[in-house]
Amino acid sequence: MKVHVYKDAETAGKAAGLLFAAQIIRKPASVLGFATGSTPLPAYQTLVNLYEAGVLDFSNIRTFNLDEYAGIDRSHSQSYYRFMFDNLFSKVNIPPESVRVPNPAATSLEAECAEYDAAIDAAGGIDLQILGIGNNGHIAFNEPGSFPFGTHIVELTPSTIEANKRFFDSADDVPRKAISMGIGSIMKAREIVMLITGANKAPAAAAMINGPVDSACPASILQMHPNVTVLLDSAAAAML
Ligand code: F6R
């Protein structure tokens, strides 16, 4: 893993955005893997700024998102589909049909999971994937305790419900289930950028980078990937 530490979250996020910008410039028909959450917002803003400045063209880009809540509609203010349109897709020239987020309204969620992995393969695989990490070491919604391979349906852990309740009226309103790309689906990406910011992420960052490869910290599997760049702010790097 290549590890870079920046002074603050904004700067680390900009660096992640610039790695994505370079990918888009090098390969205008890239397949990009996106994440939601607070962490990647400065990266997405960097991409929007570069698009507005005429540096980036998204017209041939295809994207896959890591995960989506089950049980809420795509129009829900907290749906990850809506998050991506609000923060990136509606602000750049990506054709709406080129973006894919797991569909919680599919008639069969199991079929949606299988189709999702097949669609990534059919697109040629993900060239560059951005990841955030949960306080408990999760990546996407792959919670501690196992390394599920493909896209699958997950039950959220109490820790994740607690962490995500800030986006809902209360913890009771956080969906209990989600659709998530698996560890195998993520590891198939040709290149991964892991962005970690904030003091609350310091233990998870240390476990991921310096700990054993263990499903107690699902992100530790990234030690086995040949092309991972970890970008941290100084607060998240405090325990390295
Ligand atoms: C979101 C995702 C999650 C988040 C993680 C960190 O698509 O896959 O694993 O990356 O929960 O979330 P934030 O950035 O909000 O701290």
mmCIF file of C-alpha atoms and ligand atoms in Angstrom:
data_model
loop_
_atom_site.group_PDB
_atom_site.id
_atom_site.type_symbol
_atom_site.label_atom_id
_atom_site.label_comp_id
_atom_site.label_asym_id
_atom_site.label_seq_id
_atom_site.Cartn_x
_atom_site.Cartn_y
_atom_site.Cartn_z
ATOM 1 C CA MET A 1 0.000 0.000 0.000
ATOM 2 C CA LYS A 2 1.167 3.516 -0.722
ATOM 3 C CA VAL A 3 0.300 5.787 2.207
ATOM 4 C CA HIS A 4 0.150 9.598 2.022
ATOM 5 C CA VAL A 5 -0.743 11.866 4.947
ATOM 6 C CA TYR A 6 -2.176 15.369 4.407
ATOM 7 C CA LYS A 7 -2.750 18.217 6.830
ATOM 8 C CA ASP A 8 -6.550 18.065 6.734
ATOM 9 C CA ALA A 9 -9.580 16.293 5.295
ATOM 10 C CA GLU A 10 -10.116 18.865 2.561
ATOM 11 C CA THR A 11 -6.587 18.429 1.215
ATOM 12 C CA ALA A 12 -6.659 14.614 1.396
ATOM 13 C CA GLY A 13 -10.002 14.666 -0.426
ATOM 14 C CA LYS A 14 -8.610 16.959 -3.117
ATOM 15 C CA ALA A 15 -5.730 14.526 -3.645
ATOM 16 C CA ALA A 16 -8.234 11.694 -4.118
ATOM 17 C CA GLY A 17 -10.183 13.831 -6.589
ATOM 18 C CA LEU A 18 -6.998 14.527 -8.527
ATOM 19 C CA LEU A 19 -6.204 10.805 -8.807
ATOM 20 C CA PHE A 20 -9.670 10.296 -10.308
ATOM 21 C CA ALA A 21 -9.145 13.280 -12.604
ATOM 22 C CA ALA A 22 -5.875 11.793 -13.847
ATOM 23 C CA GLN A 23 -7.651 8.483 -14.498
ATOM 24 C CA ILE A 24 -10.367 10.233 -16.540
ATOM 25 C CA ILE A 25 -7.762 12.149 -18.559
ATOM 26 C CA ARG A 26 -5.700 9.016 -19.224
ATOM 27 C CA LYS A 27 -8.715 6.871 -20.082
ATOM 28 C CA PRO A 28 -11.830 8.882 -21.009
ATOM 29 C CA ALA A 29 -13.945 5.692 -21.095
ATOM 30 C CA SER A 30 -12.939 4.618 -17.592
ATOM 31 C CA VAL A 31 -15.143 2.537 -15.346
ATOM 32 C CA LEU A 32 -15.130 4.234 -11.946
ATOM 33 C CA GLY A 33 -16.231 2.877 -8.581
ATOM 34 C CA PHE A 34 -17.776 5.414 -6.235
ATOM 35 C CA ALA A 35 -18.628 5.523 -2.537
ATOM 36 C CA THR A 36 -21.039 7.652 -0.561
ATOM 37 C CA GLY A 37 -20.596 9.092 2.935
ATOM 38 C CA SER A 38 -19.011 12.277 4.213
ATOM 39 C CA THR A 39 -15.417 11.362 3.401
ATOM 40 C CA PRO A 40 -15.433 11.527 -0.427
ATOM 41 C CA LEU A 41 -17.311 14.842 -0.668
ATOM 42 C CA PRO A 42 -14.163 17.002 -1.159
ATOM 43 C CA ALA A 43 -13.017 14.528 -3.826
ATOM 44 C CA TYR A 44 -16.327 14.847 -5.697
ATOM 45 C CA GLN A 45 -16.220 18.634 -5.385
ATOM 46 C CA THR A 46 -12.723 18.567 -6.914
ATOM 47 C CA LEU A 47 -14.085 16.600 -9.879
ATOM 48 C CA VAL A 48 -16.981 19.069 -10.271
ATOM 49 C CA ASN A 49 -14.552 22.008 -10.187
ATOM 50 C CA LEU A 50 -12.322 20.430 -12.830
ATOM 51 C CA TYR A 51 -15.352 19.645 -14.992
ATOM 52 C CA GLU A 52 -16.563 23.241 -14.721
ATOM 53 C CA ALA A 53 -13.071 24.444 -15.623
ATOM 54 C CA GLY A 54 -13.240 22.355 -18.808
ATOM 55 C CA VAL A 55 -10.518 19.938 -17.717
ATOM 56 C CA LEU A 56 -12.678 16.799 -17.452
ATOM 57 C CA ASP A 57 -15.200 15.160 -19.745
ATOM 58 C CA PHE A 58 -17.470 12.492 -18.215
ATOM 59 C CA SER A 59 -19.418 11.680 -21.381
ATOM 60 C CA ASN A 60 -17.793 8.257 -21.810
ATOM 61 C CA ILE A 61 -17.373 7.407 -18.134
ATOM 62 C CA ARG A 62 -19.324 4.561 -16.552
ATOM 63 C CA THR A 63 -19.750 4.222 -12.807
ATOM 64 C CA PHE A 64 -20.754 1.661 -10.211
ATOM 65 C CA ASN A 65 -21.495 2.542 -6.606
ATOM 66 C CA LEU A 66 -20.486 0.335 -3.731
ATOM 67 C CA ASP A 67 -23.800 0.022 -1.995
ATOM 68 C CA GLU A 68 -27.346 1.172 -1.346
ATOM 69 C CA TYR A 69 -29.821 0.903 1.490
ATOM 70 C CA ALA A 70 -32.630 -1.591 1.007
ATOM 71 C CA GLY A 71 -36.108 -0.553 2.042
ATOM 72 C CA ILE A 72 -35.956 3.112 1.093
ATOM 73 C CA ASP A 73 -36.918 4.600 -2.227
ATOM 74 C CA ARG A 74 -34.363 6.124 -4.604
ATOM 75 C CA SER A 75 -36.042 9.495 -4.120
ATOM 76 C CA HIS A 76 -35.481 9.309 -0.331
ATOM 77 C CA SER A 77 -33.168 12.096 0.823
ATOM 78 C CA GLN A 78 -30.710 9.519 2.214
ATOM 79 C CA SER A 79 -30.688 7.105 -0.704
ATOM 80 C CA TYR A 80 -27.186 6.661 -2.055
ATOM 81 C CA TYR A 81 -28.537 7.030 -5.596
ATOM 82 C CA ARG A 82 -29.797 10.480 -4.709
ATOM 83 C CA PHE A 83 -26.568 11.300 -2.839
ATOM 84 C CA MET A 84 -24.535 10.613 -5.962
ATOM 85 C CA PHE A 85 -26.790 12.754 -8.171
ATOM 86 C CA ASP A 86 -26.847 15.590 -5.637
ATOM 87 C CA ASN A 87 -23.091 15.634 -5.106
ATOM 88 C CA LEU A 88 -21.632 14.590 -8.448
ATOM 89 C CA PHE A 89 -23.686 13.133 -11.262
ATOM 90 C CA SER A 90 -26.046 16.095 -11.723
ATOM 91 C CA LYS A 91 -23.060 18.479 -11.781
ATOM 92 C CA VAL A 92 -21.025 16.841 -14.556
ATOM 93 C CA ASN A 93 -21.839 15.603 -18.063
ATOM 94 C CA ILE A 94 -22.236 11.943 -17.242
ATOM 95 C CA PRO A 95 -25.182 10.322 -19.051
ATOM 96 C CA PRO A 96 -27.669 9.081 -16.392
ATOM 97 C CA GLU A 97 -27.755 5.678 -18.090
ATOM 98 C CA SER A 98 -23.992 5.307 -17.499
ATOM 99 C CA VAL A 99 -24.309 5.273 -13.720
ATOM 100 C CA ARG A 100 -25.333 2.279 -11.690
ATOM 101 C CA VAL A 101 -26.201 2.062 -8.009
ATOM 102 C CA PRO A 102 -27.667 -1.190 -6.598
ATOM 103 C CA ASN A 103 -31.426 -0.972 -7.081
ATOM 104 C CA PRO A 104 -33.367 -1.519 -3.845
ATOM 105 C CA ALA A 105 -36.656 -1.593 -5.792
ATOM 106 C CA ALA A 106 -35.657 -4.650 -7.852
ATOM 107 C CA THR A 107 -38.286 -7.392 -7.766
ATOM 108 C CA SER A 108 -35.661 -9.802 -6.490
ATOM 109 C CA LEU A 109 -32.777 -8.374 -4.484
ATOM 110 C CA GLU A 110 -30.859 -11.634 -4.971
ATOM 111 C CA ALA A 111 -31.177 -11.282 -8.753
ATOM 112 C CA GLU A 112 -30.114 -7.627 -8.501
ATOM 113 C CA CYS A 113 -26.946 -8.688 -6.641
ATOM 114 C CA ALA A 114 -26.018 -11.253 -9.295
ATOM 115 C CA GLU A 115 -26.798 -8.824 -12.117
ATOM 116 C CA TYR A 116 -24.723 -6.131 -10.475
ATOM 117 C CA ASP A 117 -21.555 -8.221 -10.482
ATOM 118 C CA ALA A 118 -22.307 -9.360 -14.038
ATOM 119 C CA ALA A 119 -22.722 -5.728 -15.146
ATOM 120 C CA ILE A 120 -19.352 -4.758 -13.643
ATOM 121 C CA ASP A 121 -17.703 -7.666 -15.470
ATOM 122 C CA ALA A 122 -19.507 -6.790 -18.718
ATOM 123 C CA ALA A 123 -18.218 -3.206 -18.434
ATOM 124 C CA GLY A 124 -14.689 -4.605 -18.316
ATOM 125 C CA GLY A 125 -14.198 -4.295 -14.551
ATOM 126 C CA ILE A 126 -13.603 -1.222 -12.422
ATOM 127 C CA ASP A 127 -10.496 0.783 -13.339
ATOM 128 C CA LEU A 128 -10.392 2.939 -10.212
ATOM 129 C CA GLN A 129 -12.407 2.528 -7.016
ATOM 130 C CA ILE A 130 -12.674 5.035 -4.181
ATOM 131 C CA LEU A 131 -13.325 3.651 -0.712
ATOM 132 C CA GLY A 132 -14.078 5.060 2.716
ATOM 133 C CA ILE A 133 -13.750 3.050 5.909
ATOM 134 C CA GLY A 134 -16.223 2.567 8.741
ATOM 135 C CA ASN A 135 -15.243 3.105 12.369
ATOM 136 C CA ASN A 136 -15.434 -0.677 12.689
ATOM 137 C CA GLY A 137 -13.211 -1.273 9.658
ATOM 138 C CA HIS A 138 -16.004 -1.974 7.193
ATOM 139 C CA ILE A 139 -15.653 -1.230 3.490
ATOM 140 C CA ALA A 140 -18.891 -0.736 1.581
ATOM 141 C CA PHE A 141 -21.319 -2.527 3.935
ATOM 142 C CA ASN A 142 -18.976 -5.476 4.470
ATOM 143 C CA GLU A 143 -19.117 -5.613 8.239
ATOM 144 C CA PRO A 144 -16.554 -7.306 10.511
ATOM 145 C CA GLY A 145 -16.695 -11.085 10.762
ATOM 146 C CA SER A 146 -16.417 -12.321 7.199
ATOM 147 C CA PHE A 147 -15.122 -11.529 3.728
ATOM 148 C CA PRO A 148 -18.206 -12.018 1.501
ATOM 149 C CA PHE A 149 -17.201 -12.416 -2.141
ATOM 150 C CA GLY A 150 -19.835 -10.954 -4.446
ATOM 151 C CA THR A 151 -22.553 -8.335 -4.224
ATOM 152 C CA HIS A 152 -24.950 -9.416 -1.486
ATOM 153 C CA ILE A 153 -27.682 -8.367 0.927
ATOM 154 C CA VAL A 154 -26.425 -7.320 4.367
ATOM 155 C CA GLU A 155 -27.890 -6.696 7.799
ATOM 156 C CA LEU A 156 -26.390 -3.499 9.175
ATOM 157 C CA THR A 157 -24.523 -3.844 12.475
ATOM 158 C CA PRO A 158 -25.490 -1.724 15.502
ATOM 159 C CA SER A 159 -22.189 0.196 15.059
ATOM 160 C CA THR A 160 -23.052 1.150 11.471
ATOM 161 C CA ILE A 161 -26.630 2.073 12.396
ATOM 162 C CA GLU A 162 -25.204 4.262 15.153
ATOM 163 C CA ALA A 163 -22.686 5.894 12.790
ATOM 164 C CA ASN A 164 -25.291 6.542 10.060
ATOM 165 C CA LYS A 165 -28.102 7.814 12.279
ATOM 166 C CA ARG A 166 -26.736 11.340 11.905
ATOM 167 C CA PHE A 167 -28.276 11.393 8.434
ATOM 168 C CA PHE A 168 -31.732 10.292 9.641
ATOM 169 C CA ASP A 169 -34.238 11.654 12.166
ATOM 170 C CA SER A 170 -33.278 8.873 14.589
ATOM 171 C CA ALA A 171 -31.487 5.519 14.763
ATOM 172 C CA ASP A 172 -34.899 3.841 14.299
ATOM 173 C CA ASP A 173 -35.170 5.394 10.854
ATOM 174 C CA VAL A 174 -31.873 3.943 9.585
ATOM 175 C CA PRO A 175 -32.662 1.040 7.227
ATOM 176 C CA ARG A 176 -31.638 -2.343 8.658
ATOM 177 C CA LYS A 177 -30.599 -3.869 5.360
ATOM 178 C CA ALA A 178 -28.484 -2.857 2.411
ATOM 179 C CA ILE A 179 -27.133 -4.192 -0.873
ATOM 180 C CA SER A 180 -23.350 -4.129 -0.934
ATOM 181 C CA MET A 181 -20.589 -5.045 -3.309
ATOM 182 C CA GLY A 182 -18.597 -7.865 -1.749
ATOM 183 C CA ILE A 183 -14.961 -7.918 -0.772
ATOM 184 C CA GLY A 184 -14.221 -9.948 -3.909
ATOM 185 C CA SER A 185 -16.063 -7.444 -6.134
ATOM 186 C CA ILE A 186 -14.002 -4.625 -4.581
ATOM 187 C CA MET A 187 -10.692 -6.483 -4.777
ATOM 188 C CA LYS A 188 -11.251 -7.024 -8.527
ATOM 189 C CA ALA A 189 -10.888 -3.268 -9.124
ATOM 190 C CA ARG A 190 -7.605 -2.611 -10.920
ATOM 191 C CA GLU A 191 -6.716 0.294 -8.648
ATOM 192 C CA ILE A 192 -8.099 1.475 -5.311
ATOM 193 C CA VAL A 193 -7.919 4.825 -3.520
ATOM 194 C CA MET A 194 -8.790 4.584 0.174
ATOM 195 C CA LEU A 195 -9.585 7.955 1.729
ATOM 196 C CA ILE A 196 -9.583 8.176 5.550
ATOM 197 C CA THR A 197 -10.191 11.397 7.448
ATOM 198 C CA GLY A 198 -11.031 12.341 11.012
ATOM 199 C CA ALA A 199 -9.709 11.321 14.438
ATOM 200 C CA ASN A 200 -12.554 8.821 14.917
ATOM 201 C CA LYS A 201 -11.113 6.765 12.024
ATOM 202 C CA ALA A 202 -7.590 6.527 13.494
ATOM 203 C CA PRO A 203 -8.036 3.059 15.092
ATOM 204 C CA ALA A 204 -9.605 1.612 11.916
ATOM 205 C CA ALA A 205 -6.824 3.144 9.773
ATOM 206 C CA ALA A 206 -4.152 1.596 12.007
ATOM 207 C CA ALA A 207 -5.857 -1.812 11.956
ATOM 208 C CA MET A 208 -6.192 -1.663 8.176
ATOM 209 C CA ILE A 209 -2.602 -0.649 7.473
ATOM 210 C CA ASN A 210 -0.597 -2.236 10.293
ATOM 211 C CA GLY A 211 -2.829 -4.977 11.654
ATOM 212 C CA PRO A 212 -3.125 -8.568 10.447
ATOM 213 C CA VAL A 213 -5.323 -9.390 7.455
ATOM 214 C CA ASP A 214 -8.371 -10.419 9.443
ATOM 215 C CA SER A 215 -12.110 -10.163 8.898
ATOM 216 C CA ALA A 216 -12.289 -8.389 12.275
ATOM 217 C CA CYS A 217 -11.178 -5.409 10.140
ATOM 218 C CA PRO A 218 -12.579 -6.104 6.633
ATOM 219 C CA ALA A 219 -10.503 -3.256 5.145
ATOM 220 C CA SER A 220 -7.294 -5.114 6.111
ATOM 221 C CA ILE A 221 -7.862 -7.295 3.020
ATOM 222 C CA LEU A 222 -6.600 -4.312 1.003
ATOM 223 C CA GLN A 223 -3.069 -5.280 2.113
ATOM 224 C CA MET A 224 -3.430 -8.132 -0.417
ATOM 225 C CA HIS A 225 -4.320 -5.804 -3.332
ATOM 226 C CA PRO A 226 -1.425 -4.844 -5.628
ATOM 227 C CA ASN A 227 -2.454 -1.236 -6.279
ATOM 228 C CA VAL A 228 -3.891 0.624 -3.294
ATOM 229 C CA THR A 229 -3.182 4.252 -2.402
ATOM 230 C CA VAL A 230 -4.263 5.320 1.087
ATOM 231 C CA LEU A 231 -4.806 9.048 1.587
ATOM 232 C CA LEU A 232 -5.261 10.198 5.184
ATOM 233 C CA ASP A 233 -5.498 13.457 7.040
ATOM 234 C CA SER A 234 -3.177 13.870 10.012
ATOM 235 C CA ALA A 235 -5.980 13.138 12.511
ATOM 236 C CA ALA A 236 -6.770 9.751 10.929
ATOM 237 C CA ALA A 237 -3.038 8.964 10.701
ATOM 238 C CA ALA A 238 -2.435 9.605 14.426
ATOM 239 C CA MET A 239 -2.165 5.902 15.355
ATOM 240 C CA LEU A 240 -0.027 4.695 12.432
HETATM 241 C C1 F6R B 1 -20.419 4.179 1.504
HETATM 242 C C2 F6R B 1 -19.620 3.108 2.070
HETATM 243 C C3 F6R B 1 -19.196 3.119 3.493
HETATM 244 C C4 F6R B 1 -18.488 4.402 3.897
HETATM 245 C C5 F6R B 1 -18.037 4.338 5.351
HETATM 246 C C6 F6R B 1 -17.465 5.653 5.813
HETATM 247 O O1 F6R B 1 -20.717 3.931 0.152
HETATM 248 O O2 F6R B 1 -19.348 2.212 1.365
HETATM 249 O O3 F6R B 1 -18.364 2.016 3.722
HETATM 250 O O4 F6R B 1 -17.385 4.602 3.064
HETATM 251 O O5 F6R B 1 -19.108 3.995 6.175
HETATM 252 O O6 F6R B 1 -18.470 6.630 5.807
HETATM 253 P P1 F6R B 1 -18.147 8.164 6.057
HETATM 254 O O7 F6R B 1 -17.324 8.628 4.918
HETATM 255 O O8 F6R B 1 -19.487 8.853 6.099
HETATM 256 O O9 F6R B 1 -17.419 8.226 7.357
#
